[in-house]
Coordinates of C-alpha atoms in Angstrom, one line a residue:
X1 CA 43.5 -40.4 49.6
X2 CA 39.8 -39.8 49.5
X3 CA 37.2 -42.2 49.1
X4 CA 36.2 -43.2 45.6
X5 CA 32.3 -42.7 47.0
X6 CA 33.0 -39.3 48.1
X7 CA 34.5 -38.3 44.5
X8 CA 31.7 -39.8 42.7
X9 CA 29.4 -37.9 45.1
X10 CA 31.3 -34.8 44.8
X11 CA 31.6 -35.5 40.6
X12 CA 28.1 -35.9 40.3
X13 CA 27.2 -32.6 42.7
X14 CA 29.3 -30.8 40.2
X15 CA 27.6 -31.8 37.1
X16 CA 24.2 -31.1 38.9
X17 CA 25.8 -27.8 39.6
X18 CA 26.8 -27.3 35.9
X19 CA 23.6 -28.6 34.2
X20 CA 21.6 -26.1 36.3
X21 CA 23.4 -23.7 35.3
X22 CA 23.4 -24.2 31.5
X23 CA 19.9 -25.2 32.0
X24 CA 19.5 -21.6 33.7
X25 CA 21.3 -20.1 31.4
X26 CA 19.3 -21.9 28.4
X27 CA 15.9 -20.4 29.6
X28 CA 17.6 -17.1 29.9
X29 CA 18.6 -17.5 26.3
X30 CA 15.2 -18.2 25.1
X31 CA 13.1 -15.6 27.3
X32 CA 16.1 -13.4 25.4
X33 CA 15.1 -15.1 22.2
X34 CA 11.2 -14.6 22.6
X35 CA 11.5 -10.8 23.5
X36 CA 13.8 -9.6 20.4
X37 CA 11.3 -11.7 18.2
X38 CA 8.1 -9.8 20.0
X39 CA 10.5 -6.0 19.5
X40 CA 10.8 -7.0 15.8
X41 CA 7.5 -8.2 15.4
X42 CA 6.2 -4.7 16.8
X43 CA 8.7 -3.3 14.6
X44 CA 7.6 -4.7 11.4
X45 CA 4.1 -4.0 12.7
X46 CA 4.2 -0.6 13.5
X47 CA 6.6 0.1 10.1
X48 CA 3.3 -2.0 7.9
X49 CA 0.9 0.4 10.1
X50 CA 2.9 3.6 8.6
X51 CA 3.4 2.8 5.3
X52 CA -0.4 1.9 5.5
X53 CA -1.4 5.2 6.7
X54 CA 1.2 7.0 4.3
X55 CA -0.6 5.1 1.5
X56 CA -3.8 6.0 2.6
X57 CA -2.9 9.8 3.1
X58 CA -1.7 9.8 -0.8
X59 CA -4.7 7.9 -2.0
X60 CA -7.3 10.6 -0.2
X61 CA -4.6 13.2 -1.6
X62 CA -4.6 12.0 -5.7
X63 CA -8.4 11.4 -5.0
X64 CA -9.2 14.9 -4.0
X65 CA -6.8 16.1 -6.5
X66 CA -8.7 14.0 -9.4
X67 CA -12.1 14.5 -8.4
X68 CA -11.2 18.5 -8.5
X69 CA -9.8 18.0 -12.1
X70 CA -12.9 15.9 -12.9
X71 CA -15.2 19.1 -11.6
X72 CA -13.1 21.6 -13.4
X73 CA -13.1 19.4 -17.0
X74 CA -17.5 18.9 -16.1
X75 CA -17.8 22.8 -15.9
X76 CA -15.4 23.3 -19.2
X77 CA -17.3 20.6 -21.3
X78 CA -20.3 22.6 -20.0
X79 CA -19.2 26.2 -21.2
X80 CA -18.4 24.6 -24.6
X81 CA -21.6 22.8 -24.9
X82 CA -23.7 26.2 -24.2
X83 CA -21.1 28.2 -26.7
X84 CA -22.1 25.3 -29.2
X85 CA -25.5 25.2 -28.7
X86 CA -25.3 29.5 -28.8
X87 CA -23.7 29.0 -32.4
X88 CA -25.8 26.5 -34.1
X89 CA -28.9 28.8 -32.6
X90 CA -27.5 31.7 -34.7
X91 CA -26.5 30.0 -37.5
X92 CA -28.7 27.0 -38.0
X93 CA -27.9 26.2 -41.8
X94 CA -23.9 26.4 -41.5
X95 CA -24.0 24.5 -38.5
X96 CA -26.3 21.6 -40.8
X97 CA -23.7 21.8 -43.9
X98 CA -21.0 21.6 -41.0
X99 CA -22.2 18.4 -39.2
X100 CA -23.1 16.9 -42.8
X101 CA -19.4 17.1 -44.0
X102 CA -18.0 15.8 -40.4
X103 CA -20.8 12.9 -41.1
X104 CA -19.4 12.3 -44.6
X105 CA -15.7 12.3 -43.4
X106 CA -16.7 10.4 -40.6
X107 CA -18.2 7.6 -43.1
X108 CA -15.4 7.6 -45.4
X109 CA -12.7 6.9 -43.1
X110 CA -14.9 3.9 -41.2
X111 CA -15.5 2.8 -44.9
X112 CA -11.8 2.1 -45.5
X113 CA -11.1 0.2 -42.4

């Protein structure tokens, strides 16, 4: 039989043995652990970072597309301001009677609110 030292000896070898390597394997796990977290945090980055831009690109987009439509309304209230004035030049005293009834209806229907 061998000799109760030698087994304790060879015992406690094997459990240093052991605990190295789950300490080993520990560290491996959270290097693992550390680098998925930094891929998904790039991820989730770089997905914000598009949407961002996509949302910029749409803003610039509806801006354009309003500030066009704002133009195109400025030049129409324009034209209809000139044919206005163009009328009530012509016609001075229709264009009087006309703005004194829109005054009057005007004046009733504030009156009965």
């Amino acid at each position: 039989m061998s000799n109760p030292n030698e087994a304790a000896k060879s015992a406690k070898a094997e459990a240093e043995s052991q605990f190295e390597r789950v300490k080993e394997r520990g560290a491996e796990m959270a290097g693992n652990v550390r680098e998925a977290g930094r891929e998904y945090a790039e991820k989730a980055r770089q997905r914000g970072q598009d949407y961002a831009d996509r949302a910029r690109d749409q803003a610039d987009h509806l801006y354009e597309a309003g500030s066009r439509r704002a133009d195109e309304a400025a030049f129409y209230a324009e034209l209809g301001y000139e044919e206005v004035s163009d009328v009530v030049r012509r016609n001075p005293v229709q264009s009087l009677g006309i703005a004194a009834g829109v005054g009057f209806l005007l004046g009733l229907i504030v009156a009965r609110r």
